[in-house]
């Protein structure tokens, strides 16, 4: 299910922006310029697949201590990227359509049509790279519990909703969706941070101090059933270390405070 949420959210972000690009271009009665947007989308998809292959081939295959270090770094980096992405979309979502319309108007005025391809390319490649990193991080966290089927289902669902954005862009507002999914993704980011710390402790990069501070493995194990999926999705740990628990709740408290404070304002 974590794979679905990641691919759906990331694909929808790209789809919302690309859908708006097409809708605004058509609003300016420039349908003949669609080819520039499609070329950018195509190039973005190709580069995303290429990045996924490079990531898999050259940033995998570690074992022992190196594997723990690699997975710890991957999870902490993914935590940072998810947090940045959530806050970035939180701010940009307020004036997204206006900003896109202004950029397209400037491009048409200056006749730098190749910039249309750049806009759609950047929208796709940004989310493509983030998706690859996030999926690899939650896959490492869940010990292979990630589902390719759920990931593809997320992409398909996002494409369908993105078409709805294009078809009714004057009515559709993604604000509520990004608010709710943003909160869920921050919980995932907290889990990645805590699990990254566990990996660093296993590699002797961080002290353990106290582990476990409690043990729920006999009644709610992280290695089977619902616990396995909660581990992959939110970093659930049935017998966590002290540092991991403190880091998890500090992240929730600090980041949650700023996220919901901005939301109210």
mmCIF file of C-alpha atoms in Angstrom:
data_model
loop_
_atom_site.group_PDB
_atom_site.id
_atom_site.type_symbol
_atom_site.label_atom_id
_atom_site.label_comp_id
_atom_site.label_asym_id
_atom_site.label_seq_id
_atom_site.Cartn_x
_atom_site.Cartn_y
_atom_site.Cartn_z
ATOM 1 C CA UNK A 1 0.000 0.000 0.000
ATOM 2 C CA UNK A 2 2.953 2.309 0.616
ATOM 3 C CA UNK A 3 3.978 1.889 -3.025
ATOM 4 C CA UNK A 4 0.476 2.952 -4.117
ATOM 5 C CA UNK A 5 0.552 6.098 -1.990
ATOM 6 C CA UNK A 6 4.024 7.080 -3.216
ATOM 7 C CA UNK A 7 3.388 6.507 -6.938
ATOM 8 C CA UNK A 8 -0.113 7.997 -6.760
ATOM 9 C CA UNK A 9 1.046 11.130 -4.976
ATOM 10 C CA UNK A 10 4.148 11.650 -7.131
ATOM 11 C CA UNK A 11 2.392 10.856 -10.426
ATOM 12 C CA UNK A 12 -0.499 13.117 -9.489
ATOM 13 C CA UNK A 13 1.840 16.011 -8.744
ATOM 14 C CA UNK A 14 3.389 15.658 -12.193
ATOM 15 C CA UNK A 15 -0.034 15.084 -13.761
ATOM 16 C CA UNK A 16 -1.595 18.137 -12.133
ATOM 17 C CA UNK A 17 1.146 20.408 -13.443
ATOM 18 C CA UNK A 18 1.222 18.833 -16.926
ATOM 19 C CA UNK A 19 -2.594 18.893 -17.085
ATOM 20 C CA UNK A 20 -2.564 22.567 -16.225
ATOM 21 C CA UNK A 21 0.091 23.221 -18.869
ATOM 22 C CA UNK A 22 -2.155 21.713 -21.554
ATOM 23 C CA UNK A 23 -5.318 23.386 -20.257
ATOM 24 C CA UNK A 24 -3.725 26.849 -20.071
ATOM 25 C CA UNK A 25 -2.058 26.430 -23.468
ATOM 26 C CA UNK A 26 -5.484 25.607 -24.932
ATOM 27 C CA UNK A 27 -6.983 28.566 -23.074
ATOM 28 C CA UNK A 28 -4.572 30.731 -25.070
ATOM 29 C CA UNK A 29 -5.824 28.904 -28.214
ATOM 30 C CA UNK A 30 -2.427 27.358 -28.906
ATOM 31 C CA UNK A 31 -3.355 23.684 -29.391
ATOM 32 C CA UNK A 32 -0.815 23.359 -32.201
ATOM 33 C CA UNK A 33 1.923 23.829 -29.596
ATOM 34 C CA UNK A 34 0.924 20.601 -27.774
ATOM 35 C CA UNK A 35 3.818 18.775 -29.439
ATOM 36 C CA UNK A 36 6.286 20.728 -27.311
ATOM 37 C CA UNK A 37 4.586 19.618 -24.093
ATOM 38 C CA UNK A 38 4.338 15.995 -25.253
ATOM 39 C CA UNK A 39 8.018 15.934 -26.186
ATOM 40 C CA UNK A 40 8.928 17.144 -22.687
ATOM 41 C CA UNK A 41 6.685 14.544 -21.037
ATOM 42 C CA UNK A 42 8.161 11.757 -23.169
ATOM 43 C CA UNK A 43 11.734 12.819 -22.442
ATOM 44 C CA UNK A 44 10.903 13.021 -18.721
ATOM 45 C CA UNK A 45 9.487 9.484 -18.674
ATOM 46 C CA UNK A 46 12.489 8.070 -20.557
ATOM 47 C CA UNK A 47 14.955 9.778 -18.222
ATOM 48 C CA UNK A 48 13.007 8.588 -15.162
ATOM 49 C CA UNK A 49 13.208 4.970 -16.331
ATOM 50 C CA UNK A 50 16.907 5.436 -17.109
ATOM 51 C CA UNK A 51 17.491 6.860 -13.616
ATOM 52 C CA UNK A 52 15.660 3.886 -12.057
ATOM 53 C CA UNK A 53 17.913 1.468 -13.989
ATOM 54 C CA UNK A 54 21.097 3.335 -13.009
ATOM 55 C CA UNK A 55 19.953 3.480 -9.394
ATOM 56 C CA UNK A 56 19.255 -0.254 -9.338
ATOM 57 C CA UNK A 57 22.451 -1.319 -11.104
ATOM 58 C CA UNK A 58 25.014 1.005 -9.536
ATOM 59 C CA UNK A 59 23.512 1.686 -6.089
ATOM 60 C CA UNK A 60 22.592 -1.836 -5.075
ATOM 61 C CA UNK A 61 24.220 -5.164 -4.354
ATOM 62 C CA UNK A 62 25.819 -4.200 -1.032
ATOM 63 C CA UNK A 63 26.155 -6.720 1.781
ATOM 64 C CA UNK A 64 27.041 -6.786 5.466
ATOM 65 C CA UNK A 65 27.962 -3.471 7.080
ATOM 66 C CA UNK A 66 27.997 -1.613 3.751
ATOM 67 C CA UNK A 67 24.401 -2.668 3.112
ATOM 68 C CA UNK A 68 23.325 -1.255 6.488
ATOM 69 C CA UNK A 69 25.122 2.023 5.787
ATOM 70 C CA UNK A 70 23.656 2.287 2.273
ATOM 71 C CA UNK A 71 20.103 1.594 3.466
ATOM 72 C CA UNK A 72 20.478 4.011 6.376
ATOM 73 C CA UNK A 73 21.650 6.822 4.101
ATOM 74 C CA UNK A 74 18.906 6.021 1.579
ATOM 75 C CA UNK A 75 16.202 6.195 4.267
ATOM 76 C CA UNK A 76 17.461 9.447 5.799
ATOM 77 C CA UNK A 77 17.783 11.068 2.350
ATOM 78 C CA UNK A 78 14.266 9.876 1.446
ATOM 79 C CA UNK A 79 12.974 11.317 4.730
ATOM 80 C CA UNK A 80 14.488 14.692 3.871
ATOM 81 C CA UNK A 81 13.168 14.658 0.310
ATOM 82 C CA UNK A 82 9.647 13.681 1.367
ATOM 83 C CA UNK A 83 9.593 16.455 3.975
ATOM 84 C CA UNK A 84 10.852 19.030 1.480
ATOM 85 C CA UNK A 85 8.400 17.848 -1.176
ATOM 86 C CA UNK A 86 5.414 18.059 1.188
ATOM 87 C CA UNK A 87 6.231 21.612 2.305
ATOM 88 C CA UNK A 88 7.128 22.697 -1.243
ATOM 89 C CA UNK A 89 3.779 21.497 -2.584
ATOM 90 C CA UNK A 90 2.025 22.993 0.426
ATOM 91 C CA UNK A 91 3.318 26.439 -0.536
ATOM 92 C CA UNK A 92 3.211 26.130 -4.336
ATOM 93 C CA UNK A 93 -0.311 24.689 -4.326
ATOM 94 C CA UNK A 94 -1.699 28.055 -3.227
ATOM 95 C CA UNK A 95 -0.789 29.782 -6.488
ATOM 96 C CA UNK A 96 0.092 26.904 -8.821
ATOM 97 C CA UNK A 97 -2.344 27.717 -11.629
ATOM 98 C CA UNK A 98 -1.452 31.405 -11.592
ATOM 99 C CA UNK A 99 2.288 30.709 -11.752
ATOM 100 C CA UNK A 100 1.861 28.207 -14.602
ATOM 101 C CA UNK A 101 -0.335 30.619 -16.563
ATOM 102 C CA UNK A 102 2.204 33.429 -16.179
ATOM 103 C CA UNK A 103 5.076 31.222 -17.359
ATOM 104 C CA UNK A 104 3.179 30.048 -20.442
ATOM 105 C CA UNK A 105 2.100 33.607 -21.265
ATOM 106 C CA UNK A 106 5.740 34.765 -21.121
ATOM 107 C CA UNK A 107 6.864 31.855 -23.309
ATOM 108 C CA UNK A 108 4.238 32.620 -25.952
ATOM 109 C CA UNK A 109 5.055 36.320 -25.869
ATOM 110 C CA UNK A 110 8.804 35.725 -26.271
ATOM 111 C CA UNK A 111 8.225 32.826 -28.703
ATOM 112 C CA UNK A 112 10.676 30.591 -26.792
ATOM 113 C CA UNK A 113 8.496 27.554 -27.438
ATOM 114 C CA UNK A 114 11.216 25.085 -26.484
ATOM 115 C CA UNK A 115 10.610 26.232 -22.895
ATOM 116 C CA UNK A 116 7.228 24.484 -23.021
ATOM 117 C CA UNK A 117 9.089 21.195 -23.390
ATOM 118 C CA UNK A 118 11.395 22.178 -20.532
ATOM 119 C CA UNK A 119 8.424 22.885 -18.244
ATOM 120 C CA UNK A 120 6.740 19.533 -18.876
ATOM 121 C CA UNK A 121 10.086 17.699 -18.736
ATOM 122 C CA UNK A 122 10.923 19.199 -15.335
ATOM 123 C CA UNK A 123 7.462 18.355 -13.978
ATOM 124 C CA UNK A 124 7.894 14.689 -14.937
ATOM 125 C CA UNK A 125 11.595 14.103 -14.193
ATOM 126 C CA UNK A 126 11.394 15.693 -10.725
ATOM 127 C CA UNK A 127 8.625 13.353 -9.630
ATOM 128 C CA UNK A 128 10.238 10.407 -11.432
ATOM 129 C CA UNK A 129 13.516 10.778 -9.535
ATOM 130 C CA UNK A 130 11.710 11.249 -6.210
ATOM 131 C CA UNK A 131 9.569 8.154 -6.870
ATOM 132 C CA UNK A 132 12.626 5.972 -7.516
ATOM 133 C CA UNK A 133 14.316 7.114 -4.298
ATOM 134 C CA UNK A 134 11.167 6.794 -2.160
ATOM 135 C CA UNK A 135 10.257 3.340 -3.479
ATOM 136 C CA UNK A 136 13.778 2.031 -2.901
ATOM 137 C CA UNK A 137 13.733 3.442 0.634
ATOM 138 C CA UNK A 138 10.418 1.870 1.670
ATOM 139 C CA UNK A 139 11.440 -1.359 -0.063
ATOM 140 C CA UNK A 140 14.583 -1.491 2.100
ATOM 141 C CA UNK A 141 12.570 -0.561 5.184
ATOM 142 C CA UNK A 142 10.024 -3.313 4.568
ATOM 143 C CA UNK A 143 12.562 -5.975 3.560
ATOM 144 C CA UNK A 144 11.031 -6.409 0.113
ATOM 145 C CA UNK A 145 7.398 -5.967 1.203
ATOM 146 C CA UNK A 146 6.824 -3.375 -1.529
ATOM 147 C CA UNK A 147 4.365 -4.419 -4.246
ATOM 148 C CA UNK A 148 4.922 -3.664 -7.924
ATOM 149 C CA UNK A 149 1.189 -4.115 -8.532
ATOM 150 C CA UNK A 150 0.294 -1.449 -5.971
ATOM 151 C CA UNK A 151 2.927 0.857 -7.464
ATOM 152 C CA UNK A 152 1.520 0.504 -10.980
ATOM 153 C CA UNK A 153 -2.029 0.914 -9.640
ATOM 154 C CA UNK A 154 -0.964 4.227 -8.112
ATOM 155 C CA UNK A 155 0.356 5.458 -11.460
ATOM 156 C CA UNK A 156 -2.819 4.407 -13.306
ATOM 157 C CA UNK A 157 -5.078 6.067 -10.722
ATOM 158 C CA UNK A 158 -3.021 9.273 -10.870
ATOM 159 C CA UNK A 159 -3.158 9.370 -14.685
ATOM 160 C CA UNK A 160 -6.955 9.081 -14.535
ATOM 161 C CA UNK A 161 -7.270 11.869 -11.992
ATOM 162 C CA UNK A 162 -4.772 13.993 -13.897
ATOM 163 C CA UNK A 163 -7.018 13.779 -16.959
ATOM 164 C CA UNK A 164 -9.842 15.064 -14.759
ATOM 165 C CA UNK A 165 -7.620 18.018 -13.865
ATOM 166 C CA UNK A 166 -7.115 18.739 -17.568
ATOM 167 C CA UNK A 167 -10.808 18.264 -18.412
ATOM 168 C CA UNK A 168 -12.063 20.521 -15.619
ATOM 169 C CA UNK A 169 -9.058 22.536 -14.553
ATOM 170 C CA UNK A 170 -11.215 25.560 -13.801
ATOM 171 C CA UNK A 171 -13.095 23.564 -11.109
ATOM 172 C CA UNK A 172 -10.558 21.115 -9.717
ATOM 173 C CA UNK A 173 -8.502 22.100 -6.683
ATOM 174 C CA UNK A 174 -5.883 19.612 -5.480
ATOM 175 C CA UNK A 175 -5.377 21.536 -2.215
ATOM 176 C CA UNK A 176 -7.351 19.190 0.060
ATOM 177 C CA UNK A 177 -5.776 16.069 -1.388
ATOM 178 C CA UNK A 178 -2.242 17.386 -0.935
ATOM 179 C CA UNK A 179 -3.024 18.467 2.643
ATOM 180 C CA UNK A 180 -4.213 14.993 3.665
ATOM 181 C CA UNK A 181 -1.620 13.004 1.722
ATOM 182 C CA UNK A 182 1.058 15.395 2.978
ATOM 183 C CA UNK A 183 0.274 14.493 6.590
ATOM 184 C CA UNK A 184 0.409 10.763 5.768
ATOM 185 C CA UNK A 185 3.710 11.168 3.936
ATOM 186 C CA UNK A 186 5.218 12.977 6.913
ATOM 187 C CA UNK A 187 4.350 9.939 9.054
ATOM 188 C CA UNK A 188 6.141 7.806 6.469
ATOM 189 C CA UNK A 189 9.118 10.168 6.581
ATOM 190 C CA UNK A 190 9.275 9.839 10.377
ATOM 191 C CA UNK A 191 9.329 6.059 10.019
ATOM 192 C CA UNK A 192 12.130 6.250 7.461
ATOM 193 C CA UNK A 193 14.177 8.456 9.778
ATOM 194 C CA UNK A 194 13.736 6.074 12.711
ATOM 195 C CA UNK A 195 14.535 3.013 10.598
ATOM 196 C CA UNK A 196 17.546 4.765 9.089
ATOM 197 C CA UNK A 197 18.857 5.278 12.618
ATOM 198 C CA UNK A 198 18.382 1.552 13.293
ATOM 199 C CA UNK A 199 20.462 0.752 10.211
ATOM 200 C CA UNK A 200 23.234 3.115 11.369
ATOM 201 C CA UNK A 201 23.185 1.451 14.784
ATOM 202 C CA UNK A 202 23.515 -1.972 13.160
ATOM 203 C CA UNK A 203 26.540 -0.645 11.233
ATOM 204 C CA UNK A 204 28.008 0.761 14.480
ATOM 205 C CA UNK A 205 27.739 4.326 13.170
ATOM 206 C CA UNK A 206 25.494 5.297 16.085
ATOM 207 C CA UNK A 207 25.427 4.048 19.701
ATOM 208 C CA UNK A 208 22.522 1.837 20.750
ATOM 209 C CA UNK A 209 22.262 3.100 24.394
ATOM 210 C CA UNK A 210 19.073 1.143 25.121
ATOM 211 C CA UNK A 211 17.383 -1.502 22.963
ATOM 212 C CA UNK A 212 14.671 -2.517 23.214
ATOM 213 C CA UNK A 213 12.873 -0.008 25.382
ATOM 214 C CA UNK A 214 9.797 -2.223 24.949
ATOM 215 C CA UNK A 215 9.058 -5.445 23.056
ATOM 216 C CA UNK A 216 5.748 -6.110 21.286
ATOM 217 C CA UNK A 217 7.099 -8.817 18.972
ATOM 218 C CA UNK A 218 5.198 -11.627 20.735
ATOM 219 C CA UNK A 219 1.807 -9.939 20.303
ATOM 220 C CA UNK A 220 2.283 -7.728 17.219
ATOM 221 C CA UNK A 221 5.305 -8.761 15.212
ATOM 222 C CA UNK A 222 6.784 -6.579 12.467
ATOM 223 C CA UNK A 223 7.745 -9.682 10.474
ATOM 224 C CA UNK A 224 4.278 -10.918 9.511
ATOM 225 C CA UNK A 225 0.717 -9.838 8.868
ATOM 226 C CA UNK A 226 -0.327 -6.249 9.491
ATOM 227 C CA UNK A 227 2.916 -5.483 11.311
ATOM 228 C CA UNK A 228 4.920 -6.227 8.163
ATOM 229 C CA UNK A 229 2.921 -3.690 6.153
ATOM 230 C CA UNK A 230 3.045 -1.087 8.916
ATOM 231 C CA UNK A 231 6.809 -1.519 8.937
ATOM 232 C CA UNK A 232 7.023 -0.927 5.181
ATOM 233 C CA UNK A 233 4.584 1.990 5.296
ATOM 234 C CA UNK A 234 5.350 3.830 8.553
ATOM 235 C CA UNK A 235 8.509 2.157 9.873
ATOM 236 C CA UNK A 236 6.767 0.220 12.662
ATOM 237 C CA UNK A 237 9.281 -1.441 15.004
ATOM 238 C CA UNK A 238 8.085 -3.934 17.604
ATOM 239 C CA UNK A 239 11.270 -3.617 19.672
ATOM 240 C CA UNK A 240 12.816 -0.204 18.937
ATOM 241 C CA UNK A 241 15.910 1.455 20.351
ATOM 242 C CA UNK A 242 15.770 4.553 22.537
ATOM 243 C CA UNK A 243 17.409 6.849 19.956
ATOM 244 C CA UNK A 244 15.036 5.693 17.175
ATOM 245 C CA UNK A 245 11.932 6.353 19.308
ATOM 246 C CA UNK A 246 13.167 9.786 20.424
ATOM 247 C CA UNK A 247 14.048 10.746 16.834
ATOM 248 C CA UNK A 248 10.639 9.532 15.566
ATOM 249 C CA UNK A 249 8.578 11.534 18.057
ATOM 250 C CA UNK A 250 10.785 14.611 17.835
ATOM 251 C CA UNK A 251 10.314 14.587 14.048
ATOM 252 C CA UNK A 252 6.534 14.205 14.447
ATOM 253 C CA UNK A 253 6.384 17.035 17.005
ATOM 254 C CA UNK A 254 8.625 19.556 15.225
ATOM 255 C CA UNK A 255 7.658 18.937 11.598
ATOM 256 C CA UNK A 256 3.987 18.404 12.502
ATOM 257 C CA UNK A 257 3.941 21.727 14.359
ATOM 258 C CA UNK A 258 5.274 23.688 11.386
ATOM 259 C CA UNK A 259 3.098 21.790 8.893
ATOM 260 C CA UNK A 260 -0.193 22.357 10.713
ATOM 261 C CA UNK A 261 0.730 25.867 11.816
ATOM 262 C CA UNK A 262 1.244 26.866 8.158
ATOM 263 C CA UNK A 263 -1.965 25.070 7.292
ATOM 264 C CA UNK A 264 -3.970 27.160 9.761
ATOM 265 C CA UNK A 265 -2.352 30.387 8.630
#
